[in-house]
């Protein structure tokens, strides 16, 4: 029944409530409460450097823990939040929490690049670079360890303005990644104008890799494009060893996906990602964290 729902309706299913249809207005109201009650949690998914197999980064992905519906994944509520201004405080909340976490990990001797998704709406706010600057200052986060992920679609929406905003952000010392790359319509000339560090190949391309000898030339083309522009290239949605082998053999720099780890709470991330690879530099065992 829910599957017949219109585009502007959100379906949330849970073991308790078999299948429920919630209008955007209801979801928005619930989400507003969730934000107030801090029911939004931030999970982290590792990014692995293909050649060293080390964890080099963590992408923050938010989760909504609802008392009745359980854990609600972002694709269920981010679009609703994006259609209202509610995405603005959500993005700000996540950005601040991630910077706090990153600063804490850094204090503990773990240098991990923290990636945060930034909605189109937040990116388009005139005060966004200033917001980032003040959060970096408040949290004492190292700007070079913060990466903002904006989608190709966001970047292409208003190219001149995006170039301007990206330049301001870059001047703060943060890194920029183009997320979900390849499904939009960036032309090479536009791409060359964006002052970004990283391209993240969209999951749909990764999903198309069936064997180490891939039929689809698109991924190889994106990787060579990234290399020729001197960009770091990350593949998302890597689930199989075949996909990993293909990507590594084709010189993809970093890998992210269920094969190496699902998004997990920060305590689990710390246990699984850091225990094997503590960074000795700046490691002060006795020191208190920034908490
Ligand atoms: P994204 O930034 O492209 O994130 C990647 C999505 O792929 C995540 O879904 C992640 O859990 C999922 N994923 C990771 N590895 C695999 C894999 O191997 N296989 C498959 N099938 N999926 C994988 P998630 O967490 O549901 O997030 C969906 C989207 O919601 C994100 O896409 C991002 O655009 C948005 N989002 C998530 N958190 C935030 C946030 O805090 N703020 C904003 N503005 N958007 C967010
Ligand atoms: Mg992302
Ligand atoms: Mg993505
Ligand atoms: Mg995506």
Tab-separated table of C-alpha atoms and ligand atoms in Angstrom:
chain	number	residue	atom	x	y	z
A	1	UNK	CA	0.000	0.000	0.000
A	2	UNK	CA	2.710	2.430	0.996
A	3	UNK	CA	4.517	1.694	-2.245
A	4	UNK	CA	1.690	3.358	-4.159
A	5	UNK	CA	2.263	6.538	-2.170
A	6	UNK	CA	2.848	9.815	-3.945
A	7	UNK	CA	6.259	11.335	-4.295
A	8	UNK	CA	5.748	13.778	-1.480
A	9	UNK	CA	4.910	11.126	1.062
A	10	UNK	CA	7.389	9.423	3.284
A	11	UNK	CA	7.125	5.809	4.293
A	12	UNK	CA	8.646	4.611	7.494
A	13	UNK	CA	8.304	1.003	8.434
A	14	UNK	CA	9.187	-0.593	11.721
A	15	UNK	CA	8.605	-3.912	13.407
A	16	UNK	CA	6.104	-2.250	15.747
A	17	UNK	CA	4.187	-0.341	13.121
A	18	UNK	CA	4.049	-2.618	10.103
A	19	UNK	CA	3.971	0.120	7.488
A	20	UNK	CA	3.069	3.680	8.124
A	21	UNK	CA	2.490	6.562	5.816
A	22	UNK	CA	3.532	9.883	7.139
A	23	UNK	CA	2.989	13.160	5.403
A	24	UNK	CA	5.952	15.515	5.073
A	25	UNK	CA	4.303	17.835	7.582
A	26	UNK	CA	4.163	15.104	10.215
A	27	UNK	CA	7.715	14.019	9.543
A	28	UNK	CA	8.840	17.619	9.733
A	29	UNK	CA	7.132	18.107	13.082
A	30	UNK	CA	8.614	14.899	14.449
A	31	UNK	CA	12.013	15.864	13.127
A	32	UNK	CA	11.842	19.259	14.777
A	33	UNK	CA	11.263	17.518	18.104
A	34	UNK	CA	14.052	15.078	17.390
A	35	UNK	CA	16.479	17.901	16.834
A	36	UNK	CA	15.406	19.549	20.075
A	37	UNK	CA	15.688	16.270	22.009
A	38	UNK	CA	18.993	15.374	20.392
A	39	UNK	CA	17.537	12.200	18.926
A	40	UNK	CA	19.742	12.661	15.888
A	41	UNK	CA	22.847	10.566	16.175
A	42	UNK	CA	25.914	10.687	14.075
A	43	UNK	CA	27.411	7.516	12.721
A	44	UNK	CA	30.782	7.240	11.047
A	45	UNK	CA	31.790	5.119	8.090
A	46	UNK	CA	35.484	4.478	7.411
A	47	UNK	CA	37.313	5.514	4.258
A	48	UNK	CA	40.193	3.200	3.468
A	49	UNK	CA	43.275	4.153	1.513
A	50	UNK	CA	43.463	1.449	-1.149
A	51	UNK	CA	47.216	1.061	-1.306
A	52	UNK	CA	47.917	1.023	2.448
A	53	UNK	CA	44.579	-0.392	3.629
A	54	UNK	CA	44.653	2.153	6.444
A	55	UNK	CA	41.610	4.032	7.666
A	56	UNK	CA	42.218	7.611	6.585
A	57	UNK	CA	38.815	9.145	6.981
A	58	UNK	CA	35.327	8.934	8.381
A	59	UNK	CA	32.115	10.099	6.756
A	60	UNK	CA	29.500	11.354	9.172
A	61	UNK	CA	26.046	10.045	8.370
A	62	UNK	CA	23.188	11.011	10.601
A	63	UNK	CA	20.606	8.652	12.028
A	64	UNK	CA	17.330	9.492	13.602
A	65	UNK	CA	16.539	7.331	16.581
A	66	UNK	CA	12.788	7.416	17.003
A	67	UNK	CA	11.191	5.953	20.131
A	68	UNK	CA	8.481	4.215	18.147
A	69	UNK	CA	9.847	3.703	14.654
A	70	UNK	CA	13.378	2.807	15.652
A	71	UNK	CA	16.294	3.957	13.574
A	72	UNK	CA	15.287	6.033	10.585
A	73	UNK	CA	17.901	6.311	7.819
A	74	UNK	CA	18.727	9.674	6.236
A	75	UNK	CA	17.156	8.958	2.863
A	76	UNK	CA	13.819	8.813	4.686
A	77	UNK	CA	14.051	12.221	6.286
A	78	UNK	CA	16.815	14.326	4.724
A	79	UNK	CA	14.701	15.044	1.621
A	80	UNK	CA	11.833	16.192	3.848
A	81	UNK	CA	14.183	18.372	5.862
A	82	UNK	CA	15.620	19.740	2.629
A	83	UNK	CA	12.219	20.833	1.439
A	84	UNK	CA	11.917	23.050	4.518
A	85	UNK	CA	14.392	25.213	6.390
A	86	UNK	CA	14.769	22.455	8.933
A	87	UNK	CA	17.812	21.171	7.070
A	88	UNK	CA	19.722	24.281	8.154
A	89	UNK	CA	19.796	23.567	11.909
A	90	UNK	CA	20.304	19.857	11.171
A	91	UNK	CA	23.385	20.509	9.048
A	92	UNK	CA	24.698	22.949	11.629
A	93	UNK	CA	24.143	20.463	14.433
A	94	UNK	CA	25.920	17.706	12.529
A	95	UNK	CA	28.812	19.926	11.489
A	96	UNK	CA	29.400	21.084	15.039
A	97	UNK	CA	29.154	17.584	16.491
A	98	UNK	CA	31.546	16.217	13.876
A	99	UNK	CA	34.088	18.962	14.525
A	100	UNK	CA	33.852	18.297	18.261
A	101	UNK	CA	34.426	14.604	17.626
A	102	UNK	CA	37.281	15.262	15.226
A	103	UNK	CA	38.987	17.576	17.699
A	104	UNK	CA	38.594	14.965	20.441
A	105	UNK	CA	40.066	12.217	18.288
A	106	UNK	CA	42.909	14.477	17.290
A	107	UNK	CA	43.586	15.220	20.939
A	108	UNK	CA	43.763	11.451	21.504
A	109	UNK	CA	46.317	11.142	18.722
A	110	UNK	CA	44.061	9.960	15.920
A	111	UNK	CA	44.338	12.059	12.796
A	112	UNK	CA	41.264	11.195	10.836
A	113	UNK	CA	39.715	13.245	8.063
A	114	UNK	CA	36.133	13.941	8.981
A	115	UNK	CA	33.681	14.269	6.104
A	116	UNK	CA	30.335	15.969	6.488
A	117	UNK	CA	27.512	16.134	3.981
A	118	UNK	CA	26.300	19.636	3.302
A	119	UNK	CA	22.848	20.124	1.829
A	120	UNK	CA	22.276	22.299	-1.171
A	121	UNK	CA	20.288	24.705	0.915
A	122	UNK	CA	22.977	25.094	3.559
A	123	UNK	CA	25.657	25.463	0.903
A	124	UNK	CA	23.606	28.221	-0.713
A	125	UNK	CA	23.327	30.277	2.474
A	126	UNK	CA	25.385	33.461	2.119
A	127	UNK	CA	26.701	33.013	5.665
A	128	UNK	CA	27.768	29.391	5.248
A	129	UNK	CA	31.553	29.918	5.064
A	130	UNK	CA	31.314	32.162	8.127
A	131	UNK	CA	29.347	29.481	9.961
A	132	UNK	CA	32.058	26.943	9.166
A	133	UNK	CA	34.708	29.364	10.344
A	134	UNK	CA	32.985	29.940	13.689
A	135	UNK	CA	32.382	26.224	14.268
A	136	UNK	CA	36.046	25.478	13.545
A	137	UNK	CA	37.049	28.163	16.002
A	138	UNK	CA	34.599	27.061	18.733
A	139	UNK	CA	35.571	23.415	18.501
A	140	UNK	CA	39.306	23.965	17.864
A	141	UNK	CA	39.032	21.503	15.003
A	142	UNK	CA	41.977	21.349	12.604
A	143	UNK	CA	40.473	22.735	9.343
A	144	UNK	CA	42.667	20.492	7.216
A	145	UNK	CA	40.954	17.476	8.780
A	146	UNK	CA	37.480	18.676	7.863
A	147	UNK	CA	36.053	17.740	4.486
A	148	UNK	CA	32.735	19.056	3.232
A	149	UNK	CA	30.876	16.844	0.785
A	150	UNK	CA	28.595	18.627	-1.625
A	151	UNK	CA	26.848	16.806	-4.408
A	152	UNK	CA	27.596	17.377	-8.037
A	153	UNK	CA	24.049	18.646	-8.382
A	154	UNK	CA	24.593	21.263	-5.666
A	155	UNK	CA	27.800	22.437	-7.289
A	156	UNK	CA	26.178	22.655	-10.726
A	157	UNK	CA	23.067	24.502	-9.563
A	158	UNK	CA	24.730	27.917	-9.834
A	159	UNK	CA	28.284	27.433	-10.997
A	160	UNK	CA	29.580	30.979	-10.496
A	161	UNK	CA	28.206	31.148	-7.019
A	162	UNK	CA	29.473	27.671	-6.172
A	163	UNK	CA	32.973	28.626	-7.305
A	164	UNK	CA	32.811	31.689	-5.063
A	165	UNK	CA	31.592	29.753	-2.013
A	166	UNK	CA	34.027	26.897	-2.596
A	167	UNK	CA	36.889	29.394	-2.794
A	168	UNK	CA	35.872	30.960	0.519
A	169	UNK	CA	35.646	27.529	2.116
A	170	UNK	CA	38.955	26.477	0.685
A	171	UNK	CA	40.534	29.618	2.098
A	172	UNK	CA	39.450	28.437	5.542
A	173	UNK	CA	41.685	25.436	4.991
A	174	UNK	CA	38.927	22.855	4.767
A	175	UNK	CA	38.754	20.204	2.060
A	176	UNK	CA	35.932	19.836	-0.433
A	177	UNK	CA	34.616	16.680	-2.053
A	178	UNK	CA	32.133	16.391	-4.893
A	179	UNK	CA	29.745	13.651	-3.789
A	180	UNK	CA	27.712	11.338	-6.013
A	181	UNK	CA	29.934	12.247	-8.916
A	182	UNK	CA	29.154	11.001	-12.400
A	183	UNK	CA	25.378	10.975	-12.340
A	184	UNK	CA	25.018	14.710	-12.881
A	185	UNK	CA	26.098	16.724	-15.834
A	186	UNK	CA	29.340	18.440	-14.937
A	187	UNK	CA	31.261	19.306	-18.021
A	188	UNK	CA	34.999	19.168	-17.797
A	189	UNK	CA	35.258	22.932	-18.075
A	190	UNK	CA	33.004	23.427	-15.069
A	191	UNK	CA	34.753	20.778	-13.080
A	192	UNK	CA	38.075	22.466	-13.687
A	193	UNK	CA	36.716	25.669	-12.180
A	194	UNK	CA	35.686	24.080	-8.906
A	195	UNK	CA	38.447	24.375	-6.327
A	196	UNK	CA	37.870	20.909	-4.889
A	197	UNK	CA	40.161	18.185	-3.582
A	198	UNK	CA	38.168	15.024	-4.082
A	199	UNK	CA	35.726	13.291	-6.399
A	200	UNK	CA	33.487	10.621	-4.933
A	201	UNK	CA	32.291	8.218	-7.568
A	202	UNK	CA	28.596	7.568	-7.189
A	203	UNK	CA	27.563	4.241	-5.747
A	204	UNK	CA	25.645	3.285	-8.883
A	205	UNK	CA	28.928	2.959	-10.805
A	206	UNK	CA	30.500	0.850	-8.082
A	207	UNK	CA	27.449	-1.387	-8.099
A	208	UNK	CA	28.043	-2.039	-11.786
A	209	UNK	CA	31.433	-3.635	-11.179
A	210	UNK	CA	30.908	-7.392	-11.398
A	211	UNK	CA	34.464	-8.593	-11.748
A	212	UNK	CA	38.040	-7.411	-11.725
A	213	UNK	CA	37.685	-7.050	-15.489
A	214	UNK	CA	34.963	-4.477	-15.691
A	215	UNK	CA	32.879	-3.982	-18.812
A	216	UNK	CA	31.775	-0.477	-17.953
A	217	UNK	CA	34.427	2.087	-18.887
A	218	UNK	CA	32.885	4.923	-16.857
A	219	UNK	CA	34.706	4.296	-13.580
A	220	UNK	CA	38.062	4.079	-15.310
A	221	UNK	CA	37.259	7.305	-17.124
A	222	UNK	CA	36.300	9.104	-13.907
A	223	UNK	CA	39.484	7.930	-12.204
A	224	UNK	CA	41.677	9.141	-15.089
A	225	UNK	CA	39.783	12.415	-15.124
A	226	UNK	CA	40.377	12.855	-11.400
A	227	UNK	CA	44.051	11.976	-11.803
A	228	UNK	CA	44.533	14.423	-14.656
A	229	UNK	CA	43.008	17.162	-12.496
A	230	UNK	CA	45.171	16.067	-9.562
A	231	UNK	CA	42.180	15.141	-7.449
A	232	UNK	CA	41.816	12.493	-4.823
A	233	UNK	CA	39.270	9.889	-5.940
A	234	UNK	CA	37.029	7.862	-3.671
A	235	UNK	CA	34.607	5.086	-4.588
A	236	UNK	CA	31.523	4.728	-2.424
A	237	UNK	CA	29.304	1.695	-1.963
A	238	UNK	CA	32.057	-0.919	-2.246
A	239	UNK	CA	30.530	-4.213	-1.153
A	240	UNK	CA	32.553	-6.966	-2.795
A	241	UNK	CA	36.177	-8.034	-3.060
A	242	UNK	CA	35.819	-7.957	-6.873
A	243	UNK	CA	34.811	-4.304	-6.721
A	244	UNK	CA	37.679	-3.527	-4.398
A	245	UNK	CA	40.233	-5.321	-6.616
A	246	UNK	CA	39.018	-3.531	-9.696
A	247	UNK	CA	39.154	-0.125	-8.020
A	248	UNK	CA	42.574	-0.662	-6.491
A	249	UNK	CA	43.973	-1.971	-9.781
A	250	UNK	CA	42.582	1.104	-11.511
A	251	UNK	CA	44.307	3.409	-9.009
A	252	UNK	CA	41.267	4.605	-7.106
A	253	UNK	CA	42.755	6.272	-4.006
A	254	UNK	CA	40.136	5.520	-1.379
A	255	UNK	CA	37.382	3.042	-0.820
A	256	UNK	CA	34.238	3.328	1.245
A	257	UNK	CA	31.525	0.732	1.639
A	258	UNK	CA	30.048	-2.154	3.578
A	259	UNK	CA	33.002	-4.364	2.603
A	260	UNK	CA	35.138	-2.404	5.060
A	261	UNK	CA	32.525	-1.125	7.425
A	262	UNK	CA	29.034	0.178	7.777
A	263	UNK	CA	28.356	3.505	9.443
A	264	UNK	CA	28.692	2.958	13.220
A	265	UNK	CA	28.527	5.094	16.377
A	266	UNK	CA	31.764	6.932	17.254
A	267	UNK	CA	32.684	4.558	20.085
A	268	UNK	CA	32.525	1.551	17.758
A	269	UNK	CA	34.358	3.446	15.052
A	270	UNK	CA	37.123	4.225	17.467
A	271	UNK	CA	37.442	0.575	18.494
A	272	UNK	CA	37.450	-0.909	15.023
A	273	UNK	CA	39.180	1.782	12.972
A	274	UNK	CA	41.796	3.058	15.383
A	275	UNK	CA	42.819	0.106	17.485
A	276	UNK	CA	44.684	-1.413	14.572
A	277	UNK	CA	46.195	1.839	13.356
A	278	UNK	CA	46.909	4.321	16.142
A	279	UNK	CA	48.885	7.313	14.921
A	280	UNK	CA	51.817	7.743	17.301
A	281	UNK	CA	52.420	11.383	16.443
A	282	UNK	CA	50.808	13.650	19.014
A	283	UNK	CA	49.558	10.698	21.015
A	284	UNK	CA	49.224	11.705	24.681
A	285	UNK	CA	47.786	8.780	26.648
A	286	UNK	CA	47.270	10.569	29.942
A	287	UNK	CA	45.752	13.718	28.569
A	288	UNK	CA	42.112	14.621	28.966
A	289	UNK	CA	40.023	14.998	25.832
A	290	UNK	CA	38.362	18.218	24.815
A	291	UNK	CA	34.992	16.960	26.009
B	1	LIG	P1	25.857	9.955	0.690
B	1	LIG	O1	26.553	11.125	1.282
B	1	LIG	O2	26.169	9.640	-0.735
B	1	LIG	O3	26.195	8.745	1.659
B	1	LIG	C1	26.391	7.427	1.244
B	1	LIG	C2	25.206	6.550	1.573
B	1	LIG	O4	25.496	5.221	1.137
B	1	LIG	C3	24.901	6.421	3.061
B	1	LIG	O5	23.506	6.234	3.181
B	1	LIG	C4	25.623	5.139	3.445
B	1	LIG	O6	25.117	4.536	4.606
B	1	LIG	C5	25.368	4.312	2.223
B	1	LIG	N1	26.378	3.283	2.021
B	1	LIG	C6	27.658	3.269	2.425
B	1	LIG	N2	28.294	2.161	2.023
B	1	LIG	C7	27.398	1.449	1.327
B	1	LIG	C8	27.453	0.183	0.658
B	1	LIG	O7	28.485	-0.501	0.599
B	1	LIG	N3	26.314	-0.226	0.032
B	1	LIG	C9	25.177	0.501	0.067
B	1	LIG	N4	24.110	0.010	-0.551
B	1	LIG	N5	25.075	1.690	0.703
B	1	LIG	C10	26.184	2.154	1.310
B	1	LIG	P2	22.656	6.993	4.280
B	1	LIG	O8	23.391	6.993	5.580
B	1	LIG	O9	21.280	6.419	4.232
B	1	LIG	O10	22.633	8.477	3.734
B	1	LIG	C11	21.973	8.782	2.530
B	1	LIG	C12	22.231	10.204	2.101
B	1	LIG	O11	21.659	11.115	3.033
B	1	LIG	C13	23.718	10.550	2.043
B	1	LIG	O12	24.256	10.125	0.810
B	1	LIG	C14	23.660	12.056	2.167
B	1	LIG	O13	23.370	12.654	0.922
B	1	LIG	C15	22.458	12.266	3.070
B	1	LIG	N6	22.914	12.523	4.455
B	1	LIG	C16	23.288	11.647	5.411
B	1	LIG	N7	23.646	12.289	6.538
B	1	LIG	C17	23.493	13.605	6.294
B	1	LIG	C18	23.712	14.808	7.072
B	1	LIG	O14	24.139	14.794	8.238
B	1	LIG	N8	23.418	16.009	6.465
B	1	LIG	C19	22.967	16.061	5.164
B	1	LIG	N9	22.713	17.279	4.652
B	1	LIG	N10	22.770	14.972	4.420
B	1	LIG	C20	23.039	13.760	4.972
B	2	LIG	MG1	28.390	11.848	1.304
B	3	LIG	MG1	27.728	9.798	-1.931
B	4	LIG	MG1	24.669	9.242	-2.332
